[in-house]
mmCIF file of N, CA and C in Angstrom:
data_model
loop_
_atom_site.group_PDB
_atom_site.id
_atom_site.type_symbol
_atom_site.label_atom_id
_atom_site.label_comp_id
_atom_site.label_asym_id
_atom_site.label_seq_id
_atom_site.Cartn_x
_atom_site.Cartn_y
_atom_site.Cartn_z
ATOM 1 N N UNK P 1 13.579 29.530 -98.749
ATOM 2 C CA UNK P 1 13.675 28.382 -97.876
ATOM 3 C C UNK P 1 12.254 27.841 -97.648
ATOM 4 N N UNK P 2 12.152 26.829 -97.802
ATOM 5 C CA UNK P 2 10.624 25.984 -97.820
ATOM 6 C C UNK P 2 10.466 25.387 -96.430
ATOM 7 N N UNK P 3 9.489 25.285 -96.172
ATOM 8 C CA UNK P 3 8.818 25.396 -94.680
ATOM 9 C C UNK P 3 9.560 23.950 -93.689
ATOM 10 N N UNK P 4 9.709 22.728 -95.114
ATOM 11 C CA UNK P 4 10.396 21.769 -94.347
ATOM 12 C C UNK P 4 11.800 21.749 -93.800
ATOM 13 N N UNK P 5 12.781 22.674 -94.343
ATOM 14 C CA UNK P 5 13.591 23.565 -93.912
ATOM 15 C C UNK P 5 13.698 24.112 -93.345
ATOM 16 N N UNK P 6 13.067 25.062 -93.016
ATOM 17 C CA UNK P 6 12.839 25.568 -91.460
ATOM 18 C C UNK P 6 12.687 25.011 -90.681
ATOM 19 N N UNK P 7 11.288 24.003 -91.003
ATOM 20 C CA UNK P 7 11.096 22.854 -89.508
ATOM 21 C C UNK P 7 12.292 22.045 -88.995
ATOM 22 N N UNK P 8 13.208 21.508 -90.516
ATOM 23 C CA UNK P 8 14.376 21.156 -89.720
ATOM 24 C C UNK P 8 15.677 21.681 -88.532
ATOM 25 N N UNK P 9 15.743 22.754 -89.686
ATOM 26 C CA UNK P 9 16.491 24.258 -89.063
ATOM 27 C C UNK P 9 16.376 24.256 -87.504
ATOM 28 N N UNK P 10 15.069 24.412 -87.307
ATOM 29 C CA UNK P 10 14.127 24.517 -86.122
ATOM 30 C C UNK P 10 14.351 23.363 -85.248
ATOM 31 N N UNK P 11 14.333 22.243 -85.843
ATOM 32 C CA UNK P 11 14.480 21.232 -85.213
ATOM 33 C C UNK P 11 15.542 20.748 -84.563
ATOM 34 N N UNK P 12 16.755 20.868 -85.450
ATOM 35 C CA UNK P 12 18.063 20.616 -85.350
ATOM 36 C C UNK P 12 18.806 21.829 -84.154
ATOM 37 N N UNK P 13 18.126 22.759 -84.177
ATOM 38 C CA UNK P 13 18.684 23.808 -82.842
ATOM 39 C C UNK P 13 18.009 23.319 -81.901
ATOM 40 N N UNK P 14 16.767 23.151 -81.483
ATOM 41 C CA UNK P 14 15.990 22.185 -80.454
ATOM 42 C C UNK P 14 17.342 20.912 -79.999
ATOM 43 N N UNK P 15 17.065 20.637 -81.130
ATOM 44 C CA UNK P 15 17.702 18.926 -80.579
ATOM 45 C C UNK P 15 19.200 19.429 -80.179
ATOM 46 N N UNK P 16 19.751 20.363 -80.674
ATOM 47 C CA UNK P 16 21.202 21.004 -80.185
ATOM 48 C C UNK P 16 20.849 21.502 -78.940
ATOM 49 N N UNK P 17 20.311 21.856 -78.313
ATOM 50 C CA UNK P 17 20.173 23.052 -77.104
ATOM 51 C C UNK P 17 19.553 22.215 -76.279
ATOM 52 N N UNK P 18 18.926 20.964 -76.297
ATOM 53 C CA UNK P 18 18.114 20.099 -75.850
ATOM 54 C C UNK P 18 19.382 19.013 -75.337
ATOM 55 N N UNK P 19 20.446 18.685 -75.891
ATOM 56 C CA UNK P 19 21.635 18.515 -75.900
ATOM 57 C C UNK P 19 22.407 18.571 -75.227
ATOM 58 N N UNK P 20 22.749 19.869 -75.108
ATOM 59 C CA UNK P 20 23.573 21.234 -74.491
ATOM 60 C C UNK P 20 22.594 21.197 -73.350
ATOM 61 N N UNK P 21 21.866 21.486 -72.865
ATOM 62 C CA UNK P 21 21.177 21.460 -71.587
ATOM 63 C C UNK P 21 21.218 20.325 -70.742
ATOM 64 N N UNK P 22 21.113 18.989 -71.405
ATOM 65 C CA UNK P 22 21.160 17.897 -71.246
ATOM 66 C C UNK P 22 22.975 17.448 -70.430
ATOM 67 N N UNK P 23 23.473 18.103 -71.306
ATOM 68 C CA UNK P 23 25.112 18.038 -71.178
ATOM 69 C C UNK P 23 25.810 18.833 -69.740
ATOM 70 N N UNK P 24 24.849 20.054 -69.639
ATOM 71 C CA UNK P 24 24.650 21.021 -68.812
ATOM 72 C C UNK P 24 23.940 20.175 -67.202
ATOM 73 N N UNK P 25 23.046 19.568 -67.602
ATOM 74 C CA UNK P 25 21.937 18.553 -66.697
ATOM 75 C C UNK P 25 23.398 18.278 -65.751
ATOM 76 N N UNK P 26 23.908 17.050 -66.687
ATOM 77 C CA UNK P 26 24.800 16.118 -66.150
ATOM 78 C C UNK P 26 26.121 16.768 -65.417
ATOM 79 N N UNK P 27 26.671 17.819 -65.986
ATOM 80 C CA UNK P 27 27.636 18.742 -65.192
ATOM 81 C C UNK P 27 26.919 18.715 -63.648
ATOM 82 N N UNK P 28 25.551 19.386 -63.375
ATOM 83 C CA UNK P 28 25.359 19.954 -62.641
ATOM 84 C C UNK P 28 25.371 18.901 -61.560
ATOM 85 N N UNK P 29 24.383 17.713 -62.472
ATOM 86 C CA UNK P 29 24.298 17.189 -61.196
ATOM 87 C C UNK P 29 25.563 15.995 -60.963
ATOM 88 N N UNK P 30 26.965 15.852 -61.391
ATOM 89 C CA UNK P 30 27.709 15.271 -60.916
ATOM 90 C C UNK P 30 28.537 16.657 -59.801
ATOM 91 N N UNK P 31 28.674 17.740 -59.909
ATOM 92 C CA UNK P 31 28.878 18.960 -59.119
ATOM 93 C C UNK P 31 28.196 18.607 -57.939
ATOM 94 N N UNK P 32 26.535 18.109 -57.778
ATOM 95 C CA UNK P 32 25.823 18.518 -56.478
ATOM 96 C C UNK P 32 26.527 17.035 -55.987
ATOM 97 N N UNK P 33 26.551 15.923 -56.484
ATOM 98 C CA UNK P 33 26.979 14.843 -55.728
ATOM 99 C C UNK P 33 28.415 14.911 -54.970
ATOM 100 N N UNK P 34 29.348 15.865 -56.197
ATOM 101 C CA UNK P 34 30.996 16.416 -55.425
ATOM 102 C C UNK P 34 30.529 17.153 -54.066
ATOM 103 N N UNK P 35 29.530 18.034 -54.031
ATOM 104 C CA UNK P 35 29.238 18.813 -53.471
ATOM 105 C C UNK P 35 28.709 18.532 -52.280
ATOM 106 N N UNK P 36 27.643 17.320 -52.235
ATOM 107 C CA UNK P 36 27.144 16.054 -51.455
ATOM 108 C C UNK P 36 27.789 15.498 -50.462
ATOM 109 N N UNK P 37 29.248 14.950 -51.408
ATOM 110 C CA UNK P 37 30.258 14.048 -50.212
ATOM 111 C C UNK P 37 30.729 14.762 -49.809
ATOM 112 N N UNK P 38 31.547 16.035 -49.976
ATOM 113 C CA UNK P 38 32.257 16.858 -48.981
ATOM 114 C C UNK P 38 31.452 17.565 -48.288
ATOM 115 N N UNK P 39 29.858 17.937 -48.309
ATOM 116 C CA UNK P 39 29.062 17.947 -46.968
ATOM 117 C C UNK P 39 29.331 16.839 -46.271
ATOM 118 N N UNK P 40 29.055 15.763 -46.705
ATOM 119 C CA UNK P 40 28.731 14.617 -45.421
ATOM 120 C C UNK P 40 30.303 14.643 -44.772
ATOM 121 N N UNK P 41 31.358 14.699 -45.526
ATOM 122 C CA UNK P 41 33.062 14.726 -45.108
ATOM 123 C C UNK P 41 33.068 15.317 -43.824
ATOM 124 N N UNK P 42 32.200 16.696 -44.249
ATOM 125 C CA UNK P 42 32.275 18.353 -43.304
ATOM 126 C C UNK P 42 31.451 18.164 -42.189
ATOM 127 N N UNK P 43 30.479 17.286 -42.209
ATOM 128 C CA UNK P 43 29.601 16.821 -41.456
ATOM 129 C C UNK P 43 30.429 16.195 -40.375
ATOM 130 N N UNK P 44 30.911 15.199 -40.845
ATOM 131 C CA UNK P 44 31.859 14.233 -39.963
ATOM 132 C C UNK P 44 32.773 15.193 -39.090
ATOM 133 N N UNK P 45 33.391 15.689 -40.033
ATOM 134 C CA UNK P 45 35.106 16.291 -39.450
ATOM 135 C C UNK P 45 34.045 17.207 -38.511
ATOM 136 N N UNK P 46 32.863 18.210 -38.696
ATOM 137 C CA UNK P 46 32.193 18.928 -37.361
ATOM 138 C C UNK P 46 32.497 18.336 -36.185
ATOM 139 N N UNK P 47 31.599 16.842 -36.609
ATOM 140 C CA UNK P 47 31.286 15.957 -35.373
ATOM 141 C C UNK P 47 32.743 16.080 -34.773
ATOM 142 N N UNK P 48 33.560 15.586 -35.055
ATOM 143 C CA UNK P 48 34.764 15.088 -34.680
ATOM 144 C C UNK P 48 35.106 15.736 -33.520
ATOM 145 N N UNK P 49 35.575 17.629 -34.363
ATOM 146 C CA UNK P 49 35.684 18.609 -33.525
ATOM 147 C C UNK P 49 35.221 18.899 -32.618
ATOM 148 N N UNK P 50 33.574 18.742 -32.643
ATOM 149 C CA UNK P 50 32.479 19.359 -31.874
ATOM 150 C C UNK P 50 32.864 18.227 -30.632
ATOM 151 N N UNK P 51 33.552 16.877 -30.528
ATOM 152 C CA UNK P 51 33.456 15.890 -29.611
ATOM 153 C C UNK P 51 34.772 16.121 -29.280
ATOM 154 N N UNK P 52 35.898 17.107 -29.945
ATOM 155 C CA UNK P 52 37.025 17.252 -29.678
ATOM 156 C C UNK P 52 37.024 18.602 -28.735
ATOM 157 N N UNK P 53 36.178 19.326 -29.326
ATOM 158 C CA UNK P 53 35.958 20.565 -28.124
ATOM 159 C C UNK P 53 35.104 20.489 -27.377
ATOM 160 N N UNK P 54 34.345 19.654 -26.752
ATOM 161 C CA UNK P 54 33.591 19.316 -25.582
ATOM 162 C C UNK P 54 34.408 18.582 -24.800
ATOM 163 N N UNK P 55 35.480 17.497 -25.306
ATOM 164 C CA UNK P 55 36.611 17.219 -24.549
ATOM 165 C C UNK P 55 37.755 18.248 -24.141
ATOM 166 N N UNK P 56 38.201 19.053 -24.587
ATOM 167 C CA UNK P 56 38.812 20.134 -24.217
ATOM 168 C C UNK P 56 38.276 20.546 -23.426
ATOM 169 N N UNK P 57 36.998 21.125 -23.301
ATOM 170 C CA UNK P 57 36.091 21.663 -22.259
ATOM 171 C C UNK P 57 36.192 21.110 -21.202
ATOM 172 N N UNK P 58 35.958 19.721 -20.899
ATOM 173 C CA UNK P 58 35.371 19.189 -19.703
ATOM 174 C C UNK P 58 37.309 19.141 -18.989
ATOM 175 N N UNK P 59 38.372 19.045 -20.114
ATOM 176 C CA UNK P 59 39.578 19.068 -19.192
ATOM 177 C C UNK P 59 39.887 20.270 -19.220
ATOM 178 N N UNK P 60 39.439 21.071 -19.417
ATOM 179 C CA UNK P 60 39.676 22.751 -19.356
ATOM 180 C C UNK P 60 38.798 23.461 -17.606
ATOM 181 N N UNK P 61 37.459 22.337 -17.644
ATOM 182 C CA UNK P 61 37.050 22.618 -16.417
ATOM 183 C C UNK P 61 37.654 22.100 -14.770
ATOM 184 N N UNK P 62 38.521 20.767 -15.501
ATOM 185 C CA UNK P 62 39.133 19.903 -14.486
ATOM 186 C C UNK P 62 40.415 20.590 -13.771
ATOM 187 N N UNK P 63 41.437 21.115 -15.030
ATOM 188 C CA UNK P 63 42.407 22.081 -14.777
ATOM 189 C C UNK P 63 41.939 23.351 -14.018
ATOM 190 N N UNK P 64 40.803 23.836 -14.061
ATOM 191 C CA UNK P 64 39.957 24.928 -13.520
ATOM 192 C C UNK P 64 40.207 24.542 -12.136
ATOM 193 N N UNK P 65 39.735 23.199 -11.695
ATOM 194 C CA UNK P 65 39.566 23.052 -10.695
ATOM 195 C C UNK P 65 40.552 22.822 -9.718
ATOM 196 N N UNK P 66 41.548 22.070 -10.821
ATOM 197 C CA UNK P 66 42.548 21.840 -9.794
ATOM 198 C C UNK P 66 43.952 23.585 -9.922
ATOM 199 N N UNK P 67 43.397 24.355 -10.622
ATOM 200 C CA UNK P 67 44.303 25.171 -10.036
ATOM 201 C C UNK P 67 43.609 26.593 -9.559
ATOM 202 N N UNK P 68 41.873 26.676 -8.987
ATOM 203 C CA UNK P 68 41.459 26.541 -7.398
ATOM 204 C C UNK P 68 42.138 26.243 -6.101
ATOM 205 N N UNK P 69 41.957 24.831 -6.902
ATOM 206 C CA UNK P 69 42.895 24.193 -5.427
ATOM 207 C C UNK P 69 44.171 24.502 -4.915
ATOM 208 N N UNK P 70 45.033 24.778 -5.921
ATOM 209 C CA UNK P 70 46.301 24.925 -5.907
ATOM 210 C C UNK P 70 46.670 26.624 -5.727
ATOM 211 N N UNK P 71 45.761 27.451 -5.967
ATOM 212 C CA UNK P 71 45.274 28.744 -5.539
ATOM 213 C C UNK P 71 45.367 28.699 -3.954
ATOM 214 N N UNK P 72 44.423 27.938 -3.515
ATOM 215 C CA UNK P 72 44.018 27.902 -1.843
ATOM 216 C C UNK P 72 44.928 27.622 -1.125
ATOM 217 N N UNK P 73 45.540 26.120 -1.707
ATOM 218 C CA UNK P 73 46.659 25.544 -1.241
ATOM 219 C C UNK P 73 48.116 26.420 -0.800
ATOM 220 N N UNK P 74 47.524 27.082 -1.511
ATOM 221 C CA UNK P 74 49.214 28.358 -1.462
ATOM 222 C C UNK P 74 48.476 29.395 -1.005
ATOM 223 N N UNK P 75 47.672 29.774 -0.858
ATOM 224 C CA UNK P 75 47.293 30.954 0.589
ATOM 225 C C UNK P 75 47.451 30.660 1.725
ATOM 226 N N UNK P 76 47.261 29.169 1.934
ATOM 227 C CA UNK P 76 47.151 28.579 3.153
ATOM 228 C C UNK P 76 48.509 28.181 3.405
ATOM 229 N N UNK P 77 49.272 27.916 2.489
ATOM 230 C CA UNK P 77 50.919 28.044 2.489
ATOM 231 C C UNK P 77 51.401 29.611 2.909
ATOM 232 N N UNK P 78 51.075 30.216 2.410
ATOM 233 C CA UNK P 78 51.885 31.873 2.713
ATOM 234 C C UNK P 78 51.416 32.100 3.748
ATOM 235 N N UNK P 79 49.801 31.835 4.757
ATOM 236 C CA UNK P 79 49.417 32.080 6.193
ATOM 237 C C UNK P 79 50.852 31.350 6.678
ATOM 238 N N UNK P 80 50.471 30.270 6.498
ATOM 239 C CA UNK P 80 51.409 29.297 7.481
ATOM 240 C C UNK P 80 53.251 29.823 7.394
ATOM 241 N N UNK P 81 53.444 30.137 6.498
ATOM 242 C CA UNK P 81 55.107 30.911 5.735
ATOM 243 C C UNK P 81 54.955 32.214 6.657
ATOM 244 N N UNK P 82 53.582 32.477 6.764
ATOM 245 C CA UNK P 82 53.751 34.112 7.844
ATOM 246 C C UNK P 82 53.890 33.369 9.315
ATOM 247 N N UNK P 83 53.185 32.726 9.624
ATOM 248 C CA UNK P 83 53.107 32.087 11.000
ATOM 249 C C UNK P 83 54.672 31.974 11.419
ATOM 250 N N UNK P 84 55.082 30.445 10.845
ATOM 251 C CA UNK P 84 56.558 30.726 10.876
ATOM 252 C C UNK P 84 57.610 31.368 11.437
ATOM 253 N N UNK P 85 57.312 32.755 9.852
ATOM 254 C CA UNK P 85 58.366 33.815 10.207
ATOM 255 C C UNK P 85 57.982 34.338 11.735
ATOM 256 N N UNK P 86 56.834 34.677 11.963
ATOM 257 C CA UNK P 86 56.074 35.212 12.961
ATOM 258 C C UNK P 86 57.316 34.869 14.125
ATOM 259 N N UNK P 87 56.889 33.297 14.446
ATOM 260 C CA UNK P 87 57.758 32.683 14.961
ATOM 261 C C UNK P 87 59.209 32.508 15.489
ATOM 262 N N UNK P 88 60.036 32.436 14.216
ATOM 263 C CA UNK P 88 61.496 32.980 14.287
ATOM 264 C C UNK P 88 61.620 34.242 14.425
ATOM 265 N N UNK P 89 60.769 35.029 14.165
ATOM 266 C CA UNK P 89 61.197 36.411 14.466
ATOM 267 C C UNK P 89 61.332 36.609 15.679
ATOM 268 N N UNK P 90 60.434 35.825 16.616
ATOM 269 C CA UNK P 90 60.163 35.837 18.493
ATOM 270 C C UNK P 90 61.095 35.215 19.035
ATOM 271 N N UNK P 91 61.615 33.846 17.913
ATOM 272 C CA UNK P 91 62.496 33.147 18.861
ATOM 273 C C UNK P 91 64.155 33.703 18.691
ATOM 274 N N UNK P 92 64.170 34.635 17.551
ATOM 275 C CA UNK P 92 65.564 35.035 17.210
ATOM 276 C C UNK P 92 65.275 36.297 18.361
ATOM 277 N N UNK P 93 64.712 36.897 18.292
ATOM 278 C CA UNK P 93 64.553 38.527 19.245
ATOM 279 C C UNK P 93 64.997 37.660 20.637
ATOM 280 N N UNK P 94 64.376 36.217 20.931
ATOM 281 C CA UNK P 94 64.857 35.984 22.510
ATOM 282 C C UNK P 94 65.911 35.402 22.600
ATOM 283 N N UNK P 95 66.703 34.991 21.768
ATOM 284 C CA UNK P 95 68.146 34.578 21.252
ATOM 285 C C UNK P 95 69.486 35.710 21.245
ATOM 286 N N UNK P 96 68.608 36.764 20.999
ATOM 287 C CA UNK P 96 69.683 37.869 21.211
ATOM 288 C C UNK P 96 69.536 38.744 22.607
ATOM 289 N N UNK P 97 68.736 38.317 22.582
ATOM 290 C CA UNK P 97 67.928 39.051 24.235
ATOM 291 C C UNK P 97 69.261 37.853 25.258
ATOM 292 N N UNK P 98 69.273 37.045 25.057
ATOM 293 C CA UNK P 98 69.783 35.870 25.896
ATOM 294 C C UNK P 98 71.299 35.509 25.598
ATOM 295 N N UNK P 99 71.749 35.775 24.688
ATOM 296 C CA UNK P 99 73.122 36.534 23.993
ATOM 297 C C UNK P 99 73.474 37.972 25.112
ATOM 298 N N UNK P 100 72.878 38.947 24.801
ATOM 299 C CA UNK P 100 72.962 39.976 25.536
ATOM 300 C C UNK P 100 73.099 39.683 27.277
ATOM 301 N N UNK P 101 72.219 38.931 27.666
ATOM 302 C CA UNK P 101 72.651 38.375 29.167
ATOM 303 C C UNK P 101 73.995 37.544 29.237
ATOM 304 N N UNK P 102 73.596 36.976 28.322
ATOM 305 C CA UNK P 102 75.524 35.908 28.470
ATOM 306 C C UNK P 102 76.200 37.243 28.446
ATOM 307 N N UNK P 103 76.086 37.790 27.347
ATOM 308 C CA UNK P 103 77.794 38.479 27.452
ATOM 309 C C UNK P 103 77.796 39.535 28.454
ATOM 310 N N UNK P 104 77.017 40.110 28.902
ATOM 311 C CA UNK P 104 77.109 40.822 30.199
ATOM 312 C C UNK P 104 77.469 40.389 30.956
ATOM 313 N N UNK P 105 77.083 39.370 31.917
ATOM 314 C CA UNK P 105 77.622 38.329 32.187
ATOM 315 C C UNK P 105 78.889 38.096 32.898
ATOM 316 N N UNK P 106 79.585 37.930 31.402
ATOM 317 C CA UNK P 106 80.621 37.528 31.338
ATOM 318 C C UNK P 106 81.493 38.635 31.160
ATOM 319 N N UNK P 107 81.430 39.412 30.812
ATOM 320 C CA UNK P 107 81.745 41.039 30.757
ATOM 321 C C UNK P 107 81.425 42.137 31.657
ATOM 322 N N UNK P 108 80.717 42.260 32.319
ATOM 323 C CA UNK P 108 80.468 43.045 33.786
ATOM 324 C C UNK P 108 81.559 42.434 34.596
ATOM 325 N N UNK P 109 82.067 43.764 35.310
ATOM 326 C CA UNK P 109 82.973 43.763 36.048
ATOM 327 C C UNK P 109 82.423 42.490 37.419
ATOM 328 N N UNK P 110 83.168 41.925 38.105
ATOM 329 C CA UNK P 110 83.316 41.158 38.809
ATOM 330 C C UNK P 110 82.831 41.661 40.108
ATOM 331 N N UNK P 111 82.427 41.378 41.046
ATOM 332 C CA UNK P 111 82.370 42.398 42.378
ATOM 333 C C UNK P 111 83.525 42.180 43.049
ATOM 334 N N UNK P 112 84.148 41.328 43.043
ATOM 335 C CA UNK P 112 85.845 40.883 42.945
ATOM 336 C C UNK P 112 86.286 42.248 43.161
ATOM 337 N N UNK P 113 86.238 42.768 42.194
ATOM 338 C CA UNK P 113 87.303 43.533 41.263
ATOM 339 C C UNK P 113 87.274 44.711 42.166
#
């Protein structure tokens, strides 16, 4: 094989692999641009979330608050539900207390008699 033969030889795998790399180039970089927009996509849809769970938050703190309130609101309901009973319990005890005088009363012998 004579030297200009080789150089071609030589040449022709260069220019093949030079090619092929080239071919390789263009894969890669249409990949980083796929790769590109669905960052910026992922970027977005973050944002989205990140403004979707800071809204959750701030009504997650509101519900916080109002069932505090609704906590208190009903302690101060069950005082007052004890008070109440407190109450009927005194006024039923003098209801039967006053029952008990009627029917004596009316049931004790007569001095009549």
């Amino acid at each position: 094989m004579c030297i200009r033969d080789r150089i071609k030889t030589h040449n022709d795998q260069y220019f093949a692999e030079n090619a092929h790399i080239k071919k390789l180039f263009e894969e890669t970089k249409k990949e980083n641009e796929t790769l590109l927009d669905q960052t910026k996509e992922l970027k977005f849809q973050l944002a989205e979330y990140r403004t979707a769970f800071e809204t959750s938050n701030a009504e997650i703190e509101v519900l916080r608050t109002q069932l505090e309130e609704t906590c208190s609101e009903n302690e101060q309901l069950k005082e007052l539900i004890a008070s109440i009973k407190h109450e009927l319990e005194e006024v039923s005890e003098a209801y039967r207390k006053l029952q008990n005088k009627h029917c004596l009363l009316y049931t004790s012998p007569s001095p009549r008699d």
